[in-house]
Tab-separated table of C-alpha atoms in Angstrom:
chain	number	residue	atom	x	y	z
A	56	UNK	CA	9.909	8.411	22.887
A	57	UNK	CA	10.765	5.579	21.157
A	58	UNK	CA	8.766	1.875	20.316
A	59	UNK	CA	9.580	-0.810	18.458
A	60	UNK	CA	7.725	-3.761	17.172
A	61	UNK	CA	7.200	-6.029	13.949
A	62	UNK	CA	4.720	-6.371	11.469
A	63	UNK	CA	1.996	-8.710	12.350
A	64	UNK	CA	1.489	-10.963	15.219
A	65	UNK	CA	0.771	-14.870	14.013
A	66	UNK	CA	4.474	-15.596	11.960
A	67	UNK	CA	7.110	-14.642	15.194
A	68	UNK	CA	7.563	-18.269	16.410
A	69	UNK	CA	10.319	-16.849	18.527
A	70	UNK	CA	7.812	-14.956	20.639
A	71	UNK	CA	5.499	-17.794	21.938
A	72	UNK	CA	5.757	-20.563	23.946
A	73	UNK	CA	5.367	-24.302	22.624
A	74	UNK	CA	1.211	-24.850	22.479
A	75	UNK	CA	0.672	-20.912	21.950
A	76	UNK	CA	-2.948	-21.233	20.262
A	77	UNK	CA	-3.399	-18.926	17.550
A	78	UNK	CA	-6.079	-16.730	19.614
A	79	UNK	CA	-3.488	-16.448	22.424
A	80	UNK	CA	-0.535	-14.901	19.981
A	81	UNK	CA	-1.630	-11.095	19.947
A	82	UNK	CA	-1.885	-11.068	23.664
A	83	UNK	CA	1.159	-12.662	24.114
A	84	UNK	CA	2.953	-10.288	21.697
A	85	UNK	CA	1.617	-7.521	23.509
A	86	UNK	CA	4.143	-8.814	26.313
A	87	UNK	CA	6.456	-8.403	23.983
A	88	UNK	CA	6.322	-5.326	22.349
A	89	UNK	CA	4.575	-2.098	22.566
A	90	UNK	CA	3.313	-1.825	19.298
A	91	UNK	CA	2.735	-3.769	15.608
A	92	UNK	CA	1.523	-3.607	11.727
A	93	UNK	CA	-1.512	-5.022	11.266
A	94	UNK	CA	-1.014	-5.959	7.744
A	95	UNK	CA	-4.185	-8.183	7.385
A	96	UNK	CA	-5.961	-4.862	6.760
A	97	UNK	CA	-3.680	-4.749	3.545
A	98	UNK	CA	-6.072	-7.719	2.557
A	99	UNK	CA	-9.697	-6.869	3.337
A	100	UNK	CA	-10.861	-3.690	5.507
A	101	UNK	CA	-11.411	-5.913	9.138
A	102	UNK	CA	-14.347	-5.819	10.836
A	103	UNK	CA	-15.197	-3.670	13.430
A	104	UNK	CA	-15.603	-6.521	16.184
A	105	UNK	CA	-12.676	-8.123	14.827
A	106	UNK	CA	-10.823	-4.773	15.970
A	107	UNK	CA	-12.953	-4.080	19.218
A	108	UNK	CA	-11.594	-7.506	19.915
A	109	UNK	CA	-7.734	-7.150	18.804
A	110	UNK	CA	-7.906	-3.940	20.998
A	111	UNK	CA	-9.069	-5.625	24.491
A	112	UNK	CA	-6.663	-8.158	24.019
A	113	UNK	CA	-3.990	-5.875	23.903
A	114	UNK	CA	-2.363	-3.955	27.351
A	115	UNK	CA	-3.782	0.047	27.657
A	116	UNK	CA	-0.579	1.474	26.149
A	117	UNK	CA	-0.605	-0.873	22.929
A	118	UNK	CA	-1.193	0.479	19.194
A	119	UNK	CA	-1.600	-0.546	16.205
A	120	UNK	CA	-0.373	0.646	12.688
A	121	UNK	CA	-2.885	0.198	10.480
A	122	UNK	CA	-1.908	-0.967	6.624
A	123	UNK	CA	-4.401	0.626	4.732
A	124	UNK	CA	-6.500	-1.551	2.251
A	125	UNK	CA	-4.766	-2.430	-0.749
A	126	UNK	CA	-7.757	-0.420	-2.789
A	127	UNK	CA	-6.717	2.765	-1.653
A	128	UNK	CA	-3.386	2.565	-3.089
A	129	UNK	CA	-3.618	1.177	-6.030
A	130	UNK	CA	-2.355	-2.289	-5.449
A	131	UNK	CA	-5.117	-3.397	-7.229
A	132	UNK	CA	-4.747	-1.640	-10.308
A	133	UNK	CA	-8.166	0.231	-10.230
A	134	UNK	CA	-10.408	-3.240	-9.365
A	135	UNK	CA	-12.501	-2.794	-6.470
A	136	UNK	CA	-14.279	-6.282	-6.068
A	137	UNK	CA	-15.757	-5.064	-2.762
A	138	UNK	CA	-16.282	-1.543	-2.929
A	139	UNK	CA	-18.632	-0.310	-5.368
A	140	UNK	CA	-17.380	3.616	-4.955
A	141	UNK	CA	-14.122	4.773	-3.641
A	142	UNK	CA	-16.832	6.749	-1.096
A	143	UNK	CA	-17.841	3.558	0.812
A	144	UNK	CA	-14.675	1.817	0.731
A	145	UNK	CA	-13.316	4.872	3.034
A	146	UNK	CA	-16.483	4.320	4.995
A	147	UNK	CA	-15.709	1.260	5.581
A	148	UNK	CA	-12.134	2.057	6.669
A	149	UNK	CA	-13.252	4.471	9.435
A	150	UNK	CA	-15.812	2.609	10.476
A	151	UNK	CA	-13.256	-0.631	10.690
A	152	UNK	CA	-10.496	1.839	12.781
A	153	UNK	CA	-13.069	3.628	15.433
A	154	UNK	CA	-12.839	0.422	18.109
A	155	UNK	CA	-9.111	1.308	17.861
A	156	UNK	CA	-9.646	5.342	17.672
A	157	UNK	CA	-12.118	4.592	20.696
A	158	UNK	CA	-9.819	2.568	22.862
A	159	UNK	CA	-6.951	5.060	22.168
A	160	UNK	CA	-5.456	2.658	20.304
A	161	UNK	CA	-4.479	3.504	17.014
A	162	UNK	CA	-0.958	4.353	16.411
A	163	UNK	CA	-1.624	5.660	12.510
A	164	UNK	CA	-3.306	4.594	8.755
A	165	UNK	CA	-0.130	3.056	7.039
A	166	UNK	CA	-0.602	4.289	3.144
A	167	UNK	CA	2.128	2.075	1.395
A	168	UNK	CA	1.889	3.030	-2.786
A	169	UNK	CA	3.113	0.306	-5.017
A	170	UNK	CA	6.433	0.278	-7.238
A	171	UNK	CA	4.455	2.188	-10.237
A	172	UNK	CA	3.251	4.910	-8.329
A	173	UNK	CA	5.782	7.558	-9.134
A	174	UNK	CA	6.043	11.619	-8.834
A	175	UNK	CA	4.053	12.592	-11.024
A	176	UNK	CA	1.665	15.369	-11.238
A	177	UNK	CA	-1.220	12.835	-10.651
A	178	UNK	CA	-0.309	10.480	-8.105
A	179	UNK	CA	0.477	14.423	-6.257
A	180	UNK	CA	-3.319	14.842	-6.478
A	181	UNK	CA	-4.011	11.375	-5.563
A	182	UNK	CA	-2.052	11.533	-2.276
A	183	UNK	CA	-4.096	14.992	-1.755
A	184	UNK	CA	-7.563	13.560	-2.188
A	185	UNK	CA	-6.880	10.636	0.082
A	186	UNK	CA	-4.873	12.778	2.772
A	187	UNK	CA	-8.468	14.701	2.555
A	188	UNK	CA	-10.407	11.569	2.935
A	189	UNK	CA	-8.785	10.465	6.384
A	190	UNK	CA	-9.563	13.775	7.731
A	191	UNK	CA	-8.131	14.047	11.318
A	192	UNK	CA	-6.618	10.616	11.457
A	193	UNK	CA	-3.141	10.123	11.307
A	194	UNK	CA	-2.128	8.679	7.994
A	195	UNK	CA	1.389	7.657	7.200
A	196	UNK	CA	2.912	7.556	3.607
A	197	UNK	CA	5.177	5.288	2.077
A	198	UNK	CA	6.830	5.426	-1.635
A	199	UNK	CA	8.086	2.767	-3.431
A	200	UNK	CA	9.239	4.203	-6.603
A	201	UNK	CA	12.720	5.922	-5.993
A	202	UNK	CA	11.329	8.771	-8.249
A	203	UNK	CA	9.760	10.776	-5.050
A	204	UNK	CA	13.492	10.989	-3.497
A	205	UNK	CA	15.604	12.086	-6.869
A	206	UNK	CA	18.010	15.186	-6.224
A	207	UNK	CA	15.382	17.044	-8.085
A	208	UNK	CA	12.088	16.093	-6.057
A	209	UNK	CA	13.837	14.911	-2.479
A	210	UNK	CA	12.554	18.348	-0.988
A	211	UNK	CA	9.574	19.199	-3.205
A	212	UNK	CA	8.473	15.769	-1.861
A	213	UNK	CA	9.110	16.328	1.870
A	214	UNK	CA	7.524	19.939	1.620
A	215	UNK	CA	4.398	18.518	0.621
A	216	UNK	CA	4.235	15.948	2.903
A	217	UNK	CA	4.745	18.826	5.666
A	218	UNK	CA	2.070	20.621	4.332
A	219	UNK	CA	-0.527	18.499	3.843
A	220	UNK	CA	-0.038	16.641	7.575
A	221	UNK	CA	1.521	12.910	6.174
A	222	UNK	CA	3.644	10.968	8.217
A	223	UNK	CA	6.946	10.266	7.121
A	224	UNK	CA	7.443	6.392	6.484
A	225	UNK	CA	11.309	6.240	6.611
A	226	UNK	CA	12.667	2.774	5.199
A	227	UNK	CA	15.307	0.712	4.928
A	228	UNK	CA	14.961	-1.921	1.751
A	229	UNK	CA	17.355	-3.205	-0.770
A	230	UNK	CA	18.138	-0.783	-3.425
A	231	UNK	CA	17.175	-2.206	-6.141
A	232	UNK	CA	16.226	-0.145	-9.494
A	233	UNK	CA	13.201	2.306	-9.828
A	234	UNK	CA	11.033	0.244	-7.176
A	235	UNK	CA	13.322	1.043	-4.246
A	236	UNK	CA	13.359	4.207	-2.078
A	237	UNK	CA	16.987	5.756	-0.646
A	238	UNK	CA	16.899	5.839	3.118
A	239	UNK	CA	15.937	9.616	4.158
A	240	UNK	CA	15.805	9.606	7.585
A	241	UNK	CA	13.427	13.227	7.816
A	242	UNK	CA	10.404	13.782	9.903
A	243	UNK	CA	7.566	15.553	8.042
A	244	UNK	CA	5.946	15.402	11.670
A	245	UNK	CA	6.698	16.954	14.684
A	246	UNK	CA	4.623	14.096	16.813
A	247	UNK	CA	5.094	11.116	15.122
A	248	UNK	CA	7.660	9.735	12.468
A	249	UNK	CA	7.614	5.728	11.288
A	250	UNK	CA	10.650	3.987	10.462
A	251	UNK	CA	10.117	0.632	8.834
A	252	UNK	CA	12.872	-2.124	7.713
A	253	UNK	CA	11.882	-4.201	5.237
A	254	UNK	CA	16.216	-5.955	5.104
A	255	UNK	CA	18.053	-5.365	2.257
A	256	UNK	CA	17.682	-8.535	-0.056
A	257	UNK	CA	18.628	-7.310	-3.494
A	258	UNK	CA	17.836	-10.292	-5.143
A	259	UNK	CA	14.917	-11.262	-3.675
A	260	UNK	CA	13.350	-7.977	-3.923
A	261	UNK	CA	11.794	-7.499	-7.302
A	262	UNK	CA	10.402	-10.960	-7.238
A	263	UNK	CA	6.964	-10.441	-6.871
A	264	UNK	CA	5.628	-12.701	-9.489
A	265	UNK	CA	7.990	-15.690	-8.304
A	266	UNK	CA	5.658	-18.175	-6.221
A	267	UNK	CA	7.297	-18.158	-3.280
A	268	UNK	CA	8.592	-14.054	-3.235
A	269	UNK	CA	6.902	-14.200	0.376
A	270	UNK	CA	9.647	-16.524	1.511
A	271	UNK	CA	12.080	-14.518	0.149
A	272	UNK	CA	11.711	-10.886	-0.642
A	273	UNK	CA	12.210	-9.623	3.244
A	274	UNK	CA	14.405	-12.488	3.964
A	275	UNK	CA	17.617	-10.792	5.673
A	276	UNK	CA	18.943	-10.636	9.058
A	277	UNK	CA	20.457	-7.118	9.938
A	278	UNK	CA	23.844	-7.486	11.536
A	279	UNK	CA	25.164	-5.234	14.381
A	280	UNK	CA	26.898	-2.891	12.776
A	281	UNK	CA	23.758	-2.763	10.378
A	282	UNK	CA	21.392	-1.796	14.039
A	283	UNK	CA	24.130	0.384	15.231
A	284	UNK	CA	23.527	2.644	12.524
A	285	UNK	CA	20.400	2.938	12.407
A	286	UNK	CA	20.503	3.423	16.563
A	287	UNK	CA	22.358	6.425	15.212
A	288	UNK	CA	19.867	7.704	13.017
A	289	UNK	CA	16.866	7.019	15.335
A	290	UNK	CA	18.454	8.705	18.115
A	291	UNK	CA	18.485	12.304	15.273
A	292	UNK	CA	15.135	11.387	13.925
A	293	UNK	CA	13.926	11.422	18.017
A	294	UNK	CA	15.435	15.380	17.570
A	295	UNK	CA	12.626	15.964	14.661
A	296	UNK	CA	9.666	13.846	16.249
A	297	UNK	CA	8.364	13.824	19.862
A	298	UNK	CA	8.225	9.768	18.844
A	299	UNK	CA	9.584	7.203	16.654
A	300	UNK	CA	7.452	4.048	15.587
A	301	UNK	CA	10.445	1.416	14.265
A	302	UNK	CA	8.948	-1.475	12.668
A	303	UNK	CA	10.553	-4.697	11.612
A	304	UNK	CA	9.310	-6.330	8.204
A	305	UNK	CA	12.221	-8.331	7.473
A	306	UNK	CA	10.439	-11.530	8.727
A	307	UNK	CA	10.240	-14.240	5.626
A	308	UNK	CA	13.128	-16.051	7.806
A	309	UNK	CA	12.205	-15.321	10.965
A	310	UNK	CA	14.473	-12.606	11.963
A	311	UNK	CA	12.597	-9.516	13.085
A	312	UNK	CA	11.533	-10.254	16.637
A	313	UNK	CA	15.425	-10.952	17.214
A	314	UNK	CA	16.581	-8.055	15.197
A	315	UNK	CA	13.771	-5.719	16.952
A	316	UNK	CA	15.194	-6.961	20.581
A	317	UNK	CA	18.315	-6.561	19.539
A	318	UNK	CA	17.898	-2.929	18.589
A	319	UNK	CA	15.832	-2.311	21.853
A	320	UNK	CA	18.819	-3.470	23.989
A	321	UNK	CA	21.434	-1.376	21.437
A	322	UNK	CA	19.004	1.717	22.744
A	323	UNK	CA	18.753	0.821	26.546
A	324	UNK	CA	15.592	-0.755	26.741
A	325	UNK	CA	15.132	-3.990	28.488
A	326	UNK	CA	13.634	-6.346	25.772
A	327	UNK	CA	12.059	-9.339	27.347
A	328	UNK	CA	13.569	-12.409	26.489
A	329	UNK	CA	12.610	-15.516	24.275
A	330	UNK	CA	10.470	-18.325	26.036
A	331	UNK	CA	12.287	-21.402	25.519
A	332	UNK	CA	11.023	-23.400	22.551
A	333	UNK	CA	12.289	-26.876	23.431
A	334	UNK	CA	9.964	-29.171	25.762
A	335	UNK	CA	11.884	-30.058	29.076
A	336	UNK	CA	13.849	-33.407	28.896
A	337	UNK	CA	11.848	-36.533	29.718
A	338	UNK	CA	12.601	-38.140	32.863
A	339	UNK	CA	14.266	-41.796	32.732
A	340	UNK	CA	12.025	-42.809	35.496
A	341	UNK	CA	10.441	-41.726	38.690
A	342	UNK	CA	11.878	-38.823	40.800
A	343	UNK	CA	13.383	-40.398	43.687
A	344	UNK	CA	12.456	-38.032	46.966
A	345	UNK	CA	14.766	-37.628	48.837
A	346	UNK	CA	14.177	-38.752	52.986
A	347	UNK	CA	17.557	-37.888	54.747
C-alpha cells in the first residue's frame, strides 16, 4: 500500500478554496490526502483535546505522523524549559498521542536528530534509550548527519535499526556537507517504511541561522523526471514494506501539494484536483432570462 501526503495542513494554499477558515483546513485536507506531518508537535507536545479534536475532524482512514518534540532529539541542545525530567516530558508525549492511538489514528512518532547528532557510540545509546521509552509505539528515525550512511557504518546503521524495531525515514534533501544524508532507499520494517522529501536546495540548505531559512531551505519544485525516479524506487521499497508513507516537505514555495499529486497520478492513483482559486467574473449587469 502506498499514501502520500505533505507536512502540515495550514501553508497548502493550493488545497483550499477562497474563504477556507483556518479551522476548516485539516478537514478539507483530509479530502485531499490520506495522511500528513504534524510538525506543530516539533514545537510544544499538543494537547490531548487539541488531538482528540484533529482526529474527529479527520475521515476514519486518516493518520497522522507525529514529529516528535524537539526535546527529545536534541534540537534544543539539552534545555528543557518545559519539562523538568526527561521522565515527564515522555509522559507527556504519550499522553498527547493516545486520542490518536485511540481513534486508530496514528500513523508513527517521527524522531528527526539534528545535523550534530552523528554515529557515535553515544548518540547509539541515545537512540536505544528513547526507542525503549516509546515502548510499543511506532517510532520512526531520521539522521541528519551523513556520518550514519558512510561505506563504513551504512549497514551497521541499518542492522540496528532492524533490531531495535525503528522505522526507516528514507529522504531525499540536498547534499550538502556533513548535515545531509545520501538517499538509501531500505526498509528496516517489514510494515511500515517513511519516505520524506525535503527538495534538493543546496544553497538554501545550511542556512539555518539566516532570518528567513524558512522561506528558503525546502524551497524546490521536483521535476518529472525527478518523481519518475523516485516512482521507481517506491514501487522496490513497496517489495520491503507492506506500506510506504511518502511525505512532501519541500513546501517554503508552495510546491508540495502539486508535487505530491503529481506523484499520485505518476503511480495510478486518482489525485483530486485543485479548487479554483480565482472568484468567478463579476457580471456587467443583470442576467437577462431568457422567455422564448
Amino acid at each position: 500500500m502506498m499514501q502520500i501526503g505533505l507536512t502540515g495542513w495550514g501553508d497548502h494554499d493550493d488545497l483550499y478554496p477562497l474563504g477556507t477558515k483556518a479551522n476548516q483546513k485539516l478537514s478539507v485536507y483530509g479530502s485531499h490526502f490520506p495522511v500528513v506531518e504534524m510538525d506543530s508537535s516539533f514545537y510544544a507536545v499538543q494537547p490531548t483535546d487539541r488531538m482528540a479534536r484533529w482526529a474527529a475532524e479527520t475521515p476514519d482512514s486518516f493518520s497522522f505522523l507525529v514529529k516528535a518534540y524537539q526535546g527529545m532529539t536534541g534540537h534544543t541542545r539539552g534545555k528543557q524549559p518545559y519539562f523538568k525530567t526527561i521522565d515527564a516530558m515522555y509522559e507527556a508525549l504519550h499522553a498527547s498521542i493516545q486520542p490518536l492511538r485511540e481513534a486508530g489514528k496514528l500513523k508513527a512518532v517521527l524522531f528527526q536528530y539534528p545535523p550534530w547528532f552523528d554515529c557515535t557510540r553515544e548518540n547509539v545509546a541515545v537512540l536505544r534509550g528513547t526507542k525503549k521509552r516509546m515502548g510499543e509505539v511506532p517510532s520512526v528515525l531520521e539522521f541528519r548527519h551523513q556520518s550514519w550512511f558512510t561505506p563504513h557504518f551504512r549497514k551497521q546503521t541499518l542492522a540496528f535499526m532492524r533490531e531495535e524495531g525503528w522505522i526507516h525515514s528514507v529522504c531525499d534533501e540536498p547534499q550538502a556537507g556533513p548535515g545531509s544524508v545520501p538517499i538509501v532507499p531500505q526498509a528496516t520494517d517489514s510494515s511500515l517504511t517513511i519516505v520524506r522529501l525535503h527538495g534538493r536546495n543546496a544553497s538554501g540548505w545550511n542556512q539555518s541561522a539566516a532570518p528567513n531559512w524558512r522561506e528558503v531551505r525546502y524551497l524546490y519544485r521536483y521535476n518529472e523526471q525527478e518523481l519518475t525516479e523516485w516512482r521507481n524506487r517506491l514501487l522496490e521499497l513497496e517489495q520491503q514494506s507492506r506500506e510506504i508513507c511518502v511525505i512532501f516537505n519541500n513546501n517554503s514555495g508552495g510546491d508540495a501539494a502539486a508535487n505530491a499529486k503529481q506523484l499520485m497520478t505518476m503511480l495510478g492513483m486518482d489525485p483530486k484536483p485543485f479548487p479554483p482559486r480565482q472568484p468567478p467574473e463579476e457580471n456587467e449587469g443583470p442576467e437577462q432570462l431568457e422567455l422564448f
